[in-house]
Amino acid sequence: MQRSTSDFKRGPVRRLMTRLVREAEAESHQGRVHILNVMGLRADESPARRRLLSFAHDSAYTCPCSYCAPRRAIADDHKARDLPVPKHAKTGWGASNTLRHVDTWLPVHTWSTSDVWAAVRPSGLRIHPAYAAGMPRLSCVFCVLASRSALVRAAQLQPTLAARYAALEERIGHRFQADRSMADIIKEAEESPTVTAVACWQG
C-alpha cells in the first residue's frame, strides 16, 4: 500500500491549513479563511499530474462556494433518486470546507527538468545530496514506484535501511514490489559498481 501521499504530503498540509484557520479565528477573522496552496508538482512527473490544472479550486462536498454548492445540489438530487452522479457534478474531497476556501497553484507545472535546474543552480539554494548521489528525484528512499536502477542506487547509499526492508519482507511474506524483492535489490547493489545512470520514474 502506498501511504506516502496521505501520511507525509497531504496529511501535514491539511493539518497546517487547520492551524492557519485557528490562528485567523484567534485574531477575530470573520468569514472563511482563504488559503493558497502552492506546490511544485510538474506535468512531466506522471500522467496523473499531467492532467492537473496549473491553478484550480480545491473543491469539496462541504464547501459552500459558488463552484461547489451547485454541484453538491446536483449530486444530492441524483443520489436521492438512486442515480449515478454525473462527472461534472462531483466535487471531490479537496481541502476546502465551511471554514476555509482553498485554491491550489502549481507554478512550475509546465516546467521541464532542465527548466528546474536552470532556475535552481544559479539561485544559490542548497541542493539535496540525493541528487549529487545520482538520484533523479527526491522521494522516499525506497519508493514502491521507483525504477530498478533507482532502487539499486538507493540500496548502495542506504544499505542498513535496505536490510531492514528485506527483513520485513521475509517476516510478512510479501515482496517489496510485485516483480522484485528487496533481497534481489540488495544482491544487485552489492554485486554492481556504483550506479551512475539512474532511470527516473513516474508517480
PDB file of C-alpha atoms in Angstrom:
ATOM      1  CA  MET A   1       0.000   0.000   0.000  1.00  0.00           C
ATOM      2  CA  GLN A   2       1.351   3.418  -0.970  1.00  0.00           C
ATOM      3  CA  ARG A   3       0.818   5.664   2.045  1.00  0.00           C
ATOM      4  CA  SER A   4       3.417   8.357   1.394  1.00  0.00           C
ATOM      5  CA  THR A   5       0.967  10.737  -0.287  1.00  0.00           C
ATOM      6  CA  SER A   6      -1.586  10.717   2.534  1.00  0.00           C
ATOM      7  CA  ASP A   7       0.770  10.329   5.505  1.00  0.00           C
ATOM      8  CA  PHE A   8       3.688  12.550   4.565  1.00  0.00           C
ATOM      9  CA  LYS A   9       2.311  15.008   1.993  1.00  0.00           C
ATOM     10  CA  ARG A  10      -1.430  15.646   2.026  1.00  0.00           C
ATOM     11  CA  GLY A  11      -1.865  14.972   5.760  1.00  0.00           C
ATOM     12  CA  PRO A  12       0.680  17.529   7.029  1.00  0.00           C
ATOM     13  CA  VAL A  13      -0.599  20.156   4.553  1.00  0.00           C
ATOM     14  CA  ARG A  14      -4.186  19.682   5.751  1.00  0.00           C
ATOM     15  CA  ARG A  15      -3.072  19.964   9.384  1.00  0.00           C
ATOM     16  CA  LEU A  16      -1.263  23.205   8.574  1.00  0.00           C
ATOM     17  CA  MET A  17      -4.416  24.571   6.947  1.00  0.00           C
ATOM     18  CA  THR A  18      -6.401  23.752  10.080  1.00  0.00           C
ATOM     19  CA  ARG A  19      -3.816  25.574  12.177  1.00  0.00           C
ATOM     20  CA  LEU A  20      -3.937  28.627   9.896  1.00  0.00           C
ATOM     21  CA  VAL A  21      -7.719  28.771  10.250  1.00  0.00           C
ATOM     22  CA  ARG A  22      -7.458  28.595  14.043  1.00  0.00           C
ATOM     23  CA  GLU A  23      -4.839  31.359  14.066  1.00  0.00           C
ATOM     24  CA  ALA A  24      -7.069  33.543  11.900  1.00  0.00           C
ATOM     25  CA  GLU A  25     -10.045  32.901  14.169  1.00  0.00           C
ATOM     26  CA  ALA A  26      -7.945  33.801  17.212  1.00  0.00           C
ATOM     27  CA  GLU A  27      -7.247  37.139  15.510  1.00  0.00           C
ATOM     28  CA  SER A  28     -11.013  37.709  15.069  1.00  0.00           C
ATOM     29  CA  HIS A  29     -11.062  36.980  11.339  1.00  0.00           C
ATOM     30  CA  GLN A  30     -14.615  36.998  10.006  1.00  0.00           C
ATOM     31  CA  GLY A  31     -15.792  34.574   7.350  1.00  0.00           C
ATOM     32  CA  ARG A  32     -13.967  31.735   5.697  1.00  0.00           C
ATOM     33  CA  VAL A  33     -10.187  31.831   5.538  1.00  0.00           C
ATOM     34  CA  HIS A  34      -8.771  31.925   2.007  1.00  0.00           C
ATOM     35  CA  ILE A  35      -5.682  29.762   1.570  1.00  0.00           C
ATOM     36  CA  LEU A  36      -3.432  29.447  -1.473  1.00  0.00           C
ATOM     37  CA  ASN A  37      -1.727  26.040  -1.513  1.00  0.00           C
ATOM     38  CA  VAL A  38       1.429  26.282  -3.639  1.00  0.00           C
ATOM     39  CA  MET A  39       3.041  23.012  -4.741  1.00  0.00           C
ATOM     40  CA  GLY A  40       5.917  22.009  -7.002  1.00  0.00           C
ATOM     41  CA  LEU A  41       4.154  19.277  -8.973  1.00  0.00           C
ATOM     42  CA  ARG A  42       5.131  19.062 -12.640  1.00  0.00           C
ATOM     43  CA  ALA A  43       3.277  17.593 -15.604  1.00  0.00           C
ATOM     44  CA  ASP A  44       6.306  15.524 -16.651  1.00  0.00           C
ATOM     45  CA  GLU A  45       6.272  13.546 -13.409  1.00  0.00           C
ATOM     46  CA  SER A  46       3.251  11.324 -14.132  1.00  0.00           C
ATOM     47  CA  PRO A  47       0.095  11.011 -16.263  1.00  0.00           C
ATOM     48  CA  ALA A  48      -1.998  11.948 -13.218  1.00  0.00           C
ATOM     49  CA  ARG A  49      -0.017  15.138 -12.635  1.00  0.00           C
ATOM     50  CA  ARG A  50      -0.199  15.957 -16.340  1.00  0.00           C
ATOM     51  CA  ARG A  51      -3.993  16.145 -16.037  1.00  0.00           C
ATOM     52  CA  LEU A  52      -3.844  18.728 -13.239  1.00  0.00           C
ATOM     53  CA  LEU A  53      -4.533  22.409 -13.874  1.00  0.00           C
ATOM     54  CA  SER A  54      -1.886  24.975 -13.009  1.00  0.00           C
ATOM     55  CA  PHE A  55      -4.498  26.809 -10.922  1.00  0.00           C
ATOM     56  CA  ALA A  56      -7.658  25.263  -9.521  1.00  0.00           C
ATOM     57  CA  HIS A  57     -10.084  25.452  -6.640  1.00  0.00           C
ATOM     58  CA  ASP A  58      -9.562  22.562  -4.209  1.00  0.00           C
ATOM     59  CA  SER A  59     -13.225  21.651  -4.261  1.00  0.00           C
ATOM     60  CA  ALA A  60     -15.038  19.521  -1.717  1.00  0.00           C
ATOM     61  CA  TYR A  61     -18.551  18.371  -0.900  1.00  0.00           C
ATOM     62  CA  THR A  62     -18.801  20.538   2.223  1.00  0.00           C
ATOM     63  CA  CYS A  63     -17.511  23.700   0.539  1.00  0.00           C
ATOM     64  CA  PRO A  64     -20.292  26.331   0.226  1.00  0.00           C
ATOM     65  CA  CYS A  65     -18.688  28.366  -2.575  1.00  0.00           C
ATOM     66  CA  SER A  66     -20.429  29.207  -5.840  1.00  0.00           C
ATOM     67  CA  TYR A  67     -18.437  26.482  -7.623  1.00  0.00           C
ATOM     68  CA  CYS A  68     -19.094  23.614  -5.210  1.00  0.00           C
ATOM     69  CA  ALA A  69     -22.624  24.336  -3.951  1.00  0.00           C
ATOM     70  CA  PRO A  70     -24.435  23.859  -7.305  1.00  0.00           C
ATOM     71  CA  ARG A  71     -22.523  20.635  -7.924  1.00  0.00           C
ATOM     72  CA  ARG A  72     -23.404  19.366  -4.472  1.00  0.00           C
ATOM     73  CA  ALA A  73     -27.087  20.103  -5.160  1.00  0.00           C
ATOM     74  CA  ILE A  74     -26.972  18.124  -8.409  1.00  0.00           C
ATOM     75  CA  ALA A  75     -25.144  15.271  -6.696  1.00  0.00           C
ATOM     76  CA  ASP A  76     -27.663  15.167  -3.832  1.00  0.00           C
ATOM     77  CA  ASP A  77     -30.557  15.127  -6.277  1.00  0.00           C
ATOM     78  CA  HIS A  78     -29.105  12.198  -8.207  1.00  0.00           C
ATOM     79  CA  LYS A  79     -28.327  10.280  -5.013  1.00  0.00           C
ATOM     80  CA  ALA A  80     -31.873  10.814  -3.731  1.00  0.00           C
ATOM     81  CA  ARG A  81     -33.183   9.227  -6.935  1.00  0.00           C
ATOM     82  CA  ASP A  82     -30.627   6.384  -6.808  1.00  0.00           C
ATOM     83  CA  LEU A  83     -28.991   7.672  -9.985  1.00  0.00           C
ATOM     84  CA  PRO A  84     -25.262   7.788 -10.679  1.00  0.00           C
ATOM     85  CA  VAL A  85     -23.781  11.225 -10.048  1.00  0.00           C
ATOM     86  CA  PRO A  86     -22.614  12.797 -13.332  1.00  0.00           C
ATOM     87  CA  LYS A  87     -18.925  13.531 -13.553  1.00  0.00           C
ATOM     88  CA  HIS A  88     -19.408  17.295 -13.842  1.00  0.00           C
ATOM     89  CA  ALA A  89     -21.294  17.329 -10.521  1.00  0.00           C
ATOM     90  CA  LYS A  90     -18.647  15.556  -8.484  1.00  0.00           C
ATOM     91  CA  THR A  91     -16.894  17.964  -6.123  1.00  0.00           C
ATOM     92  CA  GLY A  92     -14.257  15.556  -4.872  1.00  0.00           C
ATOM     93  CA  TRP A  93     -12.709  15.520  -1.409  1.00  0.00           C
ATOM     94  CA  GLY A  94     -10.448  18.545  -1.537  1.00  0.00           C
ATOM     95  CA  ALA A  95      -9.233  20.729   1.316  1.00  0.00           C
ATOM     96  CA  SER A  96     -11.981  23.355   1.147  1.00  0.00           C
ATOM     97  CA  ASN A  97     -14.811  23.250   3.695  1.00  0.00           C
ATOM     98  CA  THR A  98     -17.141  25.544   5.628  1.00  0.00           C
ATOM     99  CA  LEU A  99     -14.177  27.209   7.379  1.00  0.00           C
ATOM    100  CA  ARG A 100     -11.668  27.599   4.566  1.00  0.00           C
ATOM    101  CA  HIS A 101     -11.608  28.259   0.826  1.00  0.00           C
ATOM    102  CA  VAL A 102      -8.536  26.610  -0.687  1.00  0.00           C
ATOM    103  CA  ASP A 103      -7.094  27.177  -4.146  1.00  0.00           C
ATOM    104  CA  THR A 104      -4.105  25.260  -5.477  1.00  0.00           C
ATOM    105  CA  TRP A 105      -1.378  26.816  -7.616  1.00  0.00           C
ATOM    106  CA  LEU A 106       1.298  24.783  -9.417  1.00  0.00           C
ATOM    107  CA  PRO A 107       3.767  27.455 -10.602  1.00  0.00           C
ATOM    108  CA  VAL A 108       6.223  25.015 -12.225  1.00  0.00           C
ATOM    109  CA  HIS A 109       3.618  22.652 -13.642  1.00  0.00           C
ATOM    110  CA  THR A 110       4.755  23.175 -17.240  1.00  0.00           C
ATOM    111  CA  TRP A 111       8.481  23.194 -16.460  1.00  0.00           C
ATOM    112  CA  SER A 112      10.840  20.507 -17.734  1.00  0.00           C
ATOM    113  CA  THR A 113      13.588  19.022 -15.577  1.00  0.00           C
ATOM    114  CA  SER A 114      16.045  21.249 -17.430  1.00  0.00           C
ATOM    115  CA  ASP A 115      13.946  24.299 -16.609  1.00  0.00           C
ATOM    116  CA  VAL A 116      14.042  23.397 -12.918  1.00  0.00           C
ATOM    117  CA  TRP A 117      17.821  23.026 -12.806  1.00  0.00           C
ATOM    118  CA  ALA A 118      18.297  26.194 -14.869  1.00  0.00           C
ATOM    119  CA  ALA A 119      16.467  28.055 -12.102  1.00  0.00           C
ATOM    120  CA  VAL A 120      17.977  26.211  -9.130  1.00  0.00           C
ATOM    121  CA  ARG A 121      21.692  26.161  -9.988  1.00  0.00           C
ATOM    122  CA  PRO A 122      22.283  29.953 -10.184  1.00  0.00           C
ATOM    123  CA  SER A 123      19.935  30.647  -7.254  1.00  0.00           C
ATOM    124  CA  GLY A 124      22.370  29.717  -4.507  1.00  0.00           C
ATOM    125  CA  LEU A 125      19.879  27.289  -2.971  1.00  0.00           C
ATOM    126  CA  ARG A 126      21.360  24.279  -1.195  1.00  0.00           C
ATOM    127  CA  ILE A 127      20.824  21.193  -3.345  1.00  0.00           C
ATOM    128  CA  HIS A 128      19.857  17.977  -1.587  1.00  0.00           C
ATOM    129  CA  PRO A 129      22.745  15.457  -1.590  1.00  0.00           C
ATOM    130  CA  ALA A 130      20.489  12.763  -3.099  1.00  0.00           C
ATOM    131  CA  TYR A 131      20.827  14.499  -6.469  1.00  0.00           C
ATOM    132  CA  ALA A 132      24.626  14.551  -6.234  1.00  0.00           C
ATOM    133  CA  ALA A 133      24.462  10.843  -5.462  1.00  0.00           C
ATOM    134  CA  GLY A 134      22.737  10.233  -8.778  1.00  0.00           C
ATOM    135  CA  MET A 135      19.063  10.137  -7.850  1.00  0.00           C
ATOM    136  CA  PRO A 136      16.833  11.867 -10.428  1.00  0.00           C
ATOM    137  CA  ARG A 137      14.056  12.589  -7.926  1.00  0.00           C
ATOM    138  CA  LEU A 138      13.893  13.330  -4.221  1.00  0.00           C
ATOM    139  CA  SER A 139      11.345  10.843  -2.975  1.00  0.00           C
ATOM    140  CA  CYS A 140      11.075   8.133  -0.347  1.00  0.00           C
ATOM    141  CA  VAL A 141      14.411   6.295  -0.178  1.00  0.00           C
ATOM    142  CA  PHE A 142      12.775   3.099  -1.418  1.00  0.00           C
ATOM    143  CA  CYS A 143       9.724   4.280  -3.337  1.00  0.00           C
ATOM    144  CA  VAL A 144       7.428   1.459  -4.454  1.00  0.00           C
ATOM    145  CA  LEU A 145       7.083   3.265  -7.804  1.00  0.00           C
ATOM    146  CA  ALA A 146      10.830   3.710  -8.354  1.00  0.00           C
ATOM    147  CA  SER A 147      12.798   2.224 -11.235  1.00  0.00           C
ATOM    148  CA  ARG A 148      15.061  -0.761 -10.616  1.00  0.00           C
ATOM    149  CA  SER A 149      18.222   1.307 -11.091  1.00  0.00           C
ATOM    150  CA  ALA A 150      16.962   3.869  -8.589  1.00  0.00           C
ATOM    151  CA  LEU A 151      16.292   1.155  -6.012  1.00  0.00           C
ATOM    152  CA  VAL A 152      19.726  -0.380  -6.563  1.00  0.00           C
ATOM    153  CA  ARG A 153      21.394   3.016  -6.128  1.00  0.00           C
ATOM    154  CA  ALA A 154      19.318   3.671  -3.002  1.00  0.00           C
ATOM    155  CA  ALA A 155      20.426   0.325  -1.557  1.00  0.00           C
ATOM    156  CA  GLN A 156      24.047   1.275  -2.230  1.00  0.00           C
ATOM    157  CA  LEU A 157      23.525   4.567  -0.408  1.00  0.00           C
ATOM    158  CA  GLN A 158      21.415   3.192   2.455  1.00  0.00           C
ATOM    159  CA  PRO A 159      22.406  -0.481   2.978  1.00  0.00           C
ATOM    160  CA  THR A 160      21.219  -0.625   6.603  1.00  0.00           C
ATOM    161  CA  LEU A 161      17.755   0.616   5.702  1.00  0.00           C
ATOM    162  CA  ALA A 162      17.604  -1.779   2.750  1.00  0.00           C
ATOM    163  CA  ALA A 163      18.421  -4.666   5.104  1.00  0.00           C
ATOM    164  CA  ARG A 164      15.543  -3.632   7.371  1.00  0.00           C
ATOM    165  CA  TYR A 165      13.182  -3.695   4.389  1.00  0.00           C
ATOM    166  CA  ALA A 166      14.443  -7.154   3.408  1.00  0.00           C
ATOM    167  CA  ALA A 167      13.952  -8.436   6.956  1.00  0.00           C
ATOM    168  CA  LEU A 168      10.382  -7.125   6.963  1.00  0.00           C
ATOM    169  CA  GLU A 169       9.746  -8.792   3.611  1.00  0.00           C
ATOM    170  CA  GLU A 170      10.859 -12.125   4.991  1.00  0.00           C
ATOM    171  CA  ARG A 171       8.774 -11.718   8.136  1.00  0.00           C
ATOM    172  CA  ILE A 172       5.481 -10.832   6.405  1.00  0.00           C
ATOM    173  CA  GLY A 173       5.972 -12.977   3.303  1.00  0.00           C
ATOM    174  CA  HIS A 174       5.421 -10.206   0.748  1.00  0.00           C
ATOM    175  CA  ARG A 175       7.733  -8.696  -1.852  1.00  0.00           C
ATOM    176  CA  PHE A 176       8.638  -5.011  -1.897  1.00  0.00           C
ATOM    177  CA  GLN A 177       7.257  -4.817  -5.437  1.00  0.00           C
ATOM    178  CA  ALA A 178       5.199  -7.406  -7.302  1.00  0.00           C
ATOM    179  CA  ASP A 179       8.079  -8.374  -9.583  1.00  0.00           C
ATOM    180  CA  ARG A 180      11.061  -7.883  -7.280  1.00  0.00           C
ATOM    181  CA  SER A 181      12.059  -8.267  -3.663  1.00  0.00           C
ATOM    182  CA  MET A 182      14.324  -6.037  -1.615  1.00  0.00           C
ATOM    183  CA  ALA A 183      16.626  -9.040  -1.208  1.00  0.00           C
ATOM    184  CA  ASP A 184      17.059  -9.052  -5.013  1.00  0.00           C
ATOM    185  CA  ILE A 185      17.767  -5.326  -4.981  1.00  0.00           C
ATOM    186  CA  ILE A 186      20.376  -5.686  -2.220  1.00  0.00           C
ATOM    187  CA  LYS A 187      22.096  -8.546  -4.068  1.00  0.00           C
ATOM    188  CA  GLU A 188      22.316  -6.452  -7.234  1.00  0.00           C
ATOM    189  CA  ALA A 189      23.537  -3.415  -5.268  1.00  0.00           C
ATOM    190  CA  GLU A 190      26.335  -5.451  -3.695  1.00  0.00           C
ATOM    191  CA  GLU A 191      27.407  -7.051  -6.963  1.00  0.00           C
ATOM    192  CA  SER A 192      27.180  -3.929  -9.133  1.00  0.00           C
ATOM    193  CA  PRO A 193      29.540  -0.973  -9.367  1.00  0.00           C
ATOM    194  CA  THR A 194      28.200   2.380  -8.289  1.00  0.00           C
ATOM    195  CA  VAL A 195      25.121   3.072 -10.367  1.00  0.00           C
ATOM    196  CA  THR A 196      25.541   6.335 -12.251  1.00  0.00           C
ATOM    197  CA  ALA A 197      22.728   6.070 -14.828  1.00  0.00           C
ATOM    198  CA  VAL A 198      19.586   6.073 -12.717  1.00  0.00           C
ATOM    199  CA  ALA A 199      16.293   5.861 -14.606  1.00  0.00           C
ATOM    200  CA  CYS A 200      13.584   8.252 -13.453  1.00  0.00           C
ATOM    201  CA  TRP A 201      10.081   7.032 -12.748  1.00  0.00           C
ATOM    202  CA  GLN A 202       6.560   8.362 -12.819  1.00  0.00           C
ATOM    203  CA  GLY A 203       4.220   8.574  -9.871  1.00  0.00           C
TER     204      GLY A 203
END
